[in-house]
CSV table of C-alpha atoms in Angstrom, one decimal:
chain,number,residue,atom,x,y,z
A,844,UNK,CA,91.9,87.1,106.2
A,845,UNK,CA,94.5,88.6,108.4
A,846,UNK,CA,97.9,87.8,107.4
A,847,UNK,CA,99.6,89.9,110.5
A,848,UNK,CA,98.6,88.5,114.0
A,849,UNK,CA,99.4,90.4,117.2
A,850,UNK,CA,97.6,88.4,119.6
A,851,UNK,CA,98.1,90.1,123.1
A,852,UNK,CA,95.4,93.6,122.9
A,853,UNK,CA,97.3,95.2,126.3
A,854,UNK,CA,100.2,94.7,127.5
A,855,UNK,CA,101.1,96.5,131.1
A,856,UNK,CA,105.1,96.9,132.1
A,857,UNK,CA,106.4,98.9,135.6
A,858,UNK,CA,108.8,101.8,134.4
A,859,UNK,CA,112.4,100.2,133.8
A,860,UNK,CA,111.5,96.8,133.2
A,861,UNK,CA,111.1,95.3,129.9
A,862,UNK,CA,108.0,95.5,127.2
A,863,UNK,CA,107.7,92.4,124.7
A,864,UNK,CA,105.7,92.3,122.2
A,865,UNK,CA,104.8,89.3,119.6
A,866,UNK,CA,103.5,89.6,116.4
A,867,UNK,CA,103.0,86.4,114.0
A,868,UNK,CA,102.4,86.4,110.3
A,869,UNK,CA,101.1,83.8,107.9
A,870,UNK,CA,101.9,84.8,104.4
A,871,UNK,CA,105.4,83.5,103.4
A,872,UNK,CA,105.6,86.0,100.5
A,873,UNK,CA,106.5,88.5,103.6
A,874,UNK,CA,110.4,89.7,103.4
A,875,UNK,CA,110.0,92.7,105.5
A,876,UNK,CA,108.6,93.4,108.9
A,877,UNK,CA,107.8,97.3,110.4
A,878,UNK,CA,106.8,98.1,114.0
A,879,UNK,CA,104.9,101.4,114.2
A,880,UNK,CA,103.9,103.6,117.2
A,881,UNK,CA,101.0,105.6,117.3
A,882,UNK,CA,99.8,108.2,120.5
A,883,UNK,CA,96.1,109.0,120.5
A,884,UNK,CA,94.9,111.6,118.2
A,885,UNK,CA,98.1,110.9,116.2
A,886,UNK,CA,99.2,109.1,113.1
A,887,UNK,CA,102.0,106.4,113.2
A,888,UNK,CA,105.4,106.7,113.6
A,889,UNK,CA,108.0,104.5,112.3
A,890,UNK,CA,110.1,102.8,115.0
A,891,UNK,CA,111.9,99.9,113.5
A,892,UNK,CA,112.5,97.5,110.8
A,893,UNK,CA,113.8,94.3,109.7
A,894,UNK,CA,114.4,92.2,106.3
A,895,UNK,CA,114.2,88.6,106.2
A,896,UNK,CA,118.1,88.4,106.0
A,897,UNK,CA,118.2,89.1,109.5
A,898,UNK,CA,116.8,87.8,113.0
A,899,UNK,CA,118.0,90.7,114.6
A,900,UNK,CA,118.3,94.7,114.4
A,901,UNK,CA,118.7,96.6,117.4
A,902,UNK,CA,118.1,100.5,117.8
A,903,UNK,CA,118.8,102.1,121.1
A,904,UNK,CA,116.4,100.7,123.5
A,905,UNK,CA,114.3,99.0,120.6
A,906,UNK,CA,115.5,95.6,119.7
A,907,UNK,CA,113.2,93.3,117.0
A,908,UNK,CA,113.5,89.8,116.7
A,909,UNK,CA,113.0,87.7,113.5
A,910,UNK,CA,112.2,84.1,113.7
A,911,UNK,CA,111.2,83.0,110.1
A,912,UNK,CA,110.8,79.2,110.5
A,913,UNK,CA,107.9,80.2,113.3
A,914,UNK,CA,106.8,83.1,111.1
A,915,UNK,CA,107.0,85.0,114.3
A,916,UNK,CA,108.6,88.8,115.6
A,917,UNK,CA,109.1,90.1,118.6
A,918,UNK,CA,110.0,94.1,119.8
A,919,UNK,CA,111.7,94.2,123.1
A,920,UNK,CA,112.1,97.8,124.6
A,921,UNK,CA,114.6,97.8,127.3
A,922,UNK,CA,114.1,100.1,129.8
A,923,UNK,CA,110.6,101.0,129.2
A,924,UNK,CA,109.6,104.6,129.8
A,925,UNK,CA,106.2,106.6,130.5
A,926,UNK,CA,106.6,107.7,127.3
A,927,UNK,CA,106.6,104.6,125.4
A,928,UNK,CA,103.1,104.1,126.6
A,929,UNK,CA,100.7,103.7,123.1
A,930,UNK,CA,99.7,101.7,120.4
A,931,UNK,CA,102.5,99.5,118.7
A,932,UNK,CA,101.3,97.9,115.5
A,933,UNK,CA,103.7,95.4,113.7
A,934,UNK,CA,103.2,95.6,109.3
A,935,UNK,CA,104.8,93.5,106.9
A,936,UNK,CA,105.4,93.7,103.1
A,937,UNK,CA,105.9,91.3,100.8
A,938,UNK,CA,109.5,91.3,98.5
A,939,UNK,CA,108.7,93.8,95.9
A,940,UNK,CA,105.5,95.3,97.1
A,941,UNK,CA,105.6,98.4,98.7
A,942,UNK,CA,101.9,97.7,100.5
A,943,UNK,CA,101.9,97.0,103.7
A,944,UNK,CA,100.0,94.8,105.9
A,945,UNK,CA,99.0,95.6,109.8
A,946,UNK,CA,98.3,93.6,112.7
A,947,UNK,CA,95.5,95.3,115.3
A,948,UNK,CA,97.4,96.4,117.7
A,949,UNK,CA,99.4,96.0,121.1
A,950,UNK,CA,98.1,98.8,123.7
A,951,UNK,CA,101.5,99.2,125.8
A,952,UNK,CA,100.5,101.1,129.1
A,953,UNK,CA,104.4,102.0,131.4
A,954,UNK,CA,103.5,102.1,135.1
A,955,UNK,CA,105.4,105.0,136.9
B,130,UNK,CA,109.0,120.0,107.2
B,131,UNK,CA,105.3,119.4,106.8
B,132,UNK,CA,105.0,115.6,105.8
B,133,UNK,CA,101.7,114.5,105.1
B,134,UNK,CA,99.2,116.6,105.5
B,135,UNK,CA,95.2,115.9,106.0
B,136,UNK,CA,92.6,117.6,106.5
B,137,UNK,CA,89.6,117.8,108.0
B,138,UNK,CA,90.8,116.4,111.2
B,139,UNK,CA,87.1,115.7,112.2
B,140,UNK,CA,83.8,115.5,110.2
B,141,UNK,CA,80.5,114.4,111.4
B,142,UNK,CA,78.5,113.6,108.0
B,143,UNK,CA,74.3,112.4,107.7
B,144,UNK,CA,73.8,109.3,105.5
B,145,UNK,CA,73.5,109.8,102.2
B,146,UNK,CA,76.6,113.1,101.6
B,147,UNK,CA,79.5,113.2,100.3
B,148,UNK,CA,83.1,114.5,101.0
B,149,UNK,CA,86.5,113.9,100.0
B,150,UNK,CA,89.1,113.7,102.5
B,151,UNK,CA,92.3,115.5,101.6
B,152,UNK,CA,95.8,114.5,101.6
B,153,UNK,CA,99.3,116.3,100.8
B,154,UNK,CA,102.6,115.2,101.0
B,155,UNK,CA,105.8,117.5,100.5
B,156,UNK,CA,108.5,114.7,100.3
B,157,UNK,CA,108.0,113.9,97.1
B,158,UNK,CA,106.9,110.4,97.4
B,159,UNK,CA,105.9,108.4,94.7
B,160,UNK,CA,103.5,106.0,96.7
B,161,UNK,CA,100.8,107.3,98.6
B,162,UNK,CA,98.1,105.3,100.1
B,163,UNK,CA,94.8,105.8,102.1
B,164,UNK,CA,94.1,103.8,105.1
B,165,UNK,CA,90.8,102.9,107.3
B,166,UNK,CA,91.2,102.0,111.2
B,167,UNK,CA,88.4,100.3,113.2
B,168,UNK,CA,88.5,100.1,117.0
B,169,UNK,CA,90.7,96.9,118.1
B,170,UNK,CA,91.6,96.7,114.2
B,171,UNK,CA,94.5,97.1,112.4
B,172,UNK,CA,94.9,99.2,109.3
B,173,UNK,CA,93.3,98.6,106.3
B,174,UNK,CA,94.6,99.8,102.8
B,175,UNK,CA,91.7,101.1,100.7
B,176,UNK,CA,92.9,102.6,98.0
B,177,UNK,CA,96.7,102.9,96.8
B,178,UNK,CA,99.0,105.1,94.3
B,179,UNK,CA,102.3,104.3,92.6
B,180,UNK,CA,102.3,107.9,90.9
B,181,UNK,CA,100.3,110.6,89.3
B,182,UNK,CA,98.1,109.3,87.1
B,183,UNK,CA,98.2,105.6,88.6
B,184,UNK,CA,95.3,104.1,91.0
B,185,UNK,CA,94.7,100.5,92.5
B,186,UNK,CA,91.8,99.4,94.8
B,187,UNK,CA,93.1,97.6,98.1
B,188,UNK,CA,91.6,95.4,100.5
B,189,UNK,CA,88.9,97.8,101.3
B,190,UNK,CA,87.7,99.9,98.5
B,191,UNK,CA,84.0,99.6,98.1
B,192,UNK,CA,82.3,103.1,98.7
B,193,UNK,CA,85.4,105.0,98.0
B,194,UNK,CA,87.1,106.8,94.8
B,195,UNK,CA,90.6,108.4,94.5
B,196,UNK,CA,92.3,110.4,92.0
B,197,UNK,CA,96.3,110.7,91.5
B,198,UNK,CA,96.4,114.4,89.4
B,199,UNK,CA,100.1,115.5,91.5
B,200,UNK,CA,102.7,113.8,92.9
B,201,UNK,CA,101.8,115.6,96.1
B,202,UNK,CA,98.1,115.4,96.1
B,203,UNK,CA,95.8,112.3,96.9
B,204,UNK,CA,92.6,112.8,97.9
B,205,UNK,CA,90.0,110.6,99.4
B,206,UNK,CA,86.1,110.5,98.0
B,207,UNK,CA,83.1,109.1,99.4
B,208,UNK,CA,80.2,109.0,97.6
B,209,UNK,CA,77.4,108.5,99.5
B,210,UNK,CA,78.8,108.2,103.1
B,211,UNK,CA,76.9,104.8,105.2
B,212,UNK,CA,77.7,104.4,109.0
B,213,UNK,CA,80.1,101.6,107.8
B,214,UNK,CA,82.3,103.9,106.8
B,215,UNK,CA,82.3,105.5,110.4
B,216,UNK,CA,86.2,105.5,111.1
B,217,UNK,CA,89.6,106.9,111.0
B,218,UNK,CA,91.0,107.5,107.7
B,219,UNK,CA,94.8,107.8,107.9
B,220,UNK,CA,96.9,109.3,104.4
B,221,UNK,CA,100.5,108.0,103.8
B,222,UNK,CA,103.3,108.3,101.9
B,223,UNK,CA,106.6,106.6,100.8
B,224,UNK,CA,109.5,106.3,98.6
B,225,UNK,CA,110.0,103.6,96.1
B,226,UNK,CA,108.7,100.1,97.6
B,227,UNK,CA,112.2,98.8,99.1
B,228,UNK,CA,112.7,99.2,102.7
B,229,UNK,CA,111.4,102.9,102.8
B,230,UNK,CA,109.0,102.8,105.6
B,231,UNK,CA,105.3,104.8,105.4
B,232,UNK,CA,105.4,108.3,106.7
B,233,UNK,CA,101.7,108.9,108.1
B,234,UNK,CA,99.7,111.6,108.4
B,235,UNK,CA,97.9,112.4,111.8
B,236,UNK,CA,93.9,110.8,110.6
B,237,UNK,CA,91.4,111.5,109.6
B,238,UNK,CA,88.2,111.0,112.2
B,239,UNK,CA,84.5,111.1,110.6
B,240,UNK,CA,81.6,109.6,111.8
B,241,UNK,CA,78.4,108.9,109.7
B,242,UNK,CA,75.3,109.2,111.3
């Protein structure tokens, strides 16, 4: 059963304009929530975090978004670049547990 | 700073072999973890470690073993490889649970045929 929903595959953006990116979750056990970016042929990379406490944590161009009564997160990235062009998965992890648990995937493609 | 380290970066294996996938981390992580990604799927834990000596199956386990002998070491085993098992196998490491986020290594690509 997946437990971490990112619903949108793709997602195409021009150069300078803003990326958003949803993720939903189902298990309310979840206190932590992790967007990671991967380029082919390479492993993921942390970008950002944020606990339950918050609905917001911002970091340079990366901003997430927590809405716990939807069970929903967002990542804005604000400008997006060429190089921001990959995989984003969003994980979350329950209070306590250090495993974590990924969505499939949102393909981000910047147009020049 | 190395990370996590894995090696091979590619196998090709027949139906039937064996191989163990290797994994190193120089952070001196307690937790370390082996992954499985599918196309259009998001990871999958498979097998998990909380310290040397310490093992737990996750979501995924069937057709897999692990051993814990080092903090730095984890390796991957697979039995008797199916094409099910056709994927990439991705090694990780972290601190205690908390908010310490996964450092990755770069995968693991093997294809049973």
């Amino acid at each position: 059963d997946q437990q971490v929903k990112q619903n949108s595959p793709s997602l195409s953006v021009q150069e300078g304009r803003i990326s958003i990116l949803n993720c939903d979750y189902t298990n309310s056990m979840f206190d932590y929530f992790l967007w990671y970016k991967k380029y082919p042929a390479e492993g993921p990379t942390f970008l950002i975090s944020i606990s339950s406490i918050k609905d917001k944590n911002e970091d340079g161009r990366f901003t997430v978004f927590l809405n716990k009564s939807a069970k929903h997160l967002s990542l804005h990235i604000v400008p997006s670049q060429p190089g921001d062009s990959a995989v984003y998965f969003c994980a979350a992890r329950a209070l306590n547990d250090y495993k974590l648990s990924f969505g499939a995937g949102t393909t981000v493609t910047v147009r020049a | 700073n190395a990370g996590v380290t894995q090696t091979p970066k590619f196998r090709i294996l027949k139906i039937g072999q064996s191989m163990t996938l290797q994994c190193a981390q120089d952070m001196n992580h307690n937790y370390m973890y082996w992954y499985r990604q599918d196309p259009g799927m998001g990871l999958k834990l498979i097998y998990y470690s909380v310290g040397a000596g310490i093992t737990d199956k996750g979501e995924v386990p069937n057709g897999y073993n692990v051993s814990r002998s080092t903090t730095e070491d984890f390796p991957l085993r697979l039995e008797l490889a199916a094409p099910s098992q056709t994927s990439v196998y991705f090694c990780a490491s972290s601190t205690t649970g908390g908010s310490a986020e996964a450092f990755f290594g770069q995968g693991t690509r093997l294809t049973v045929v």
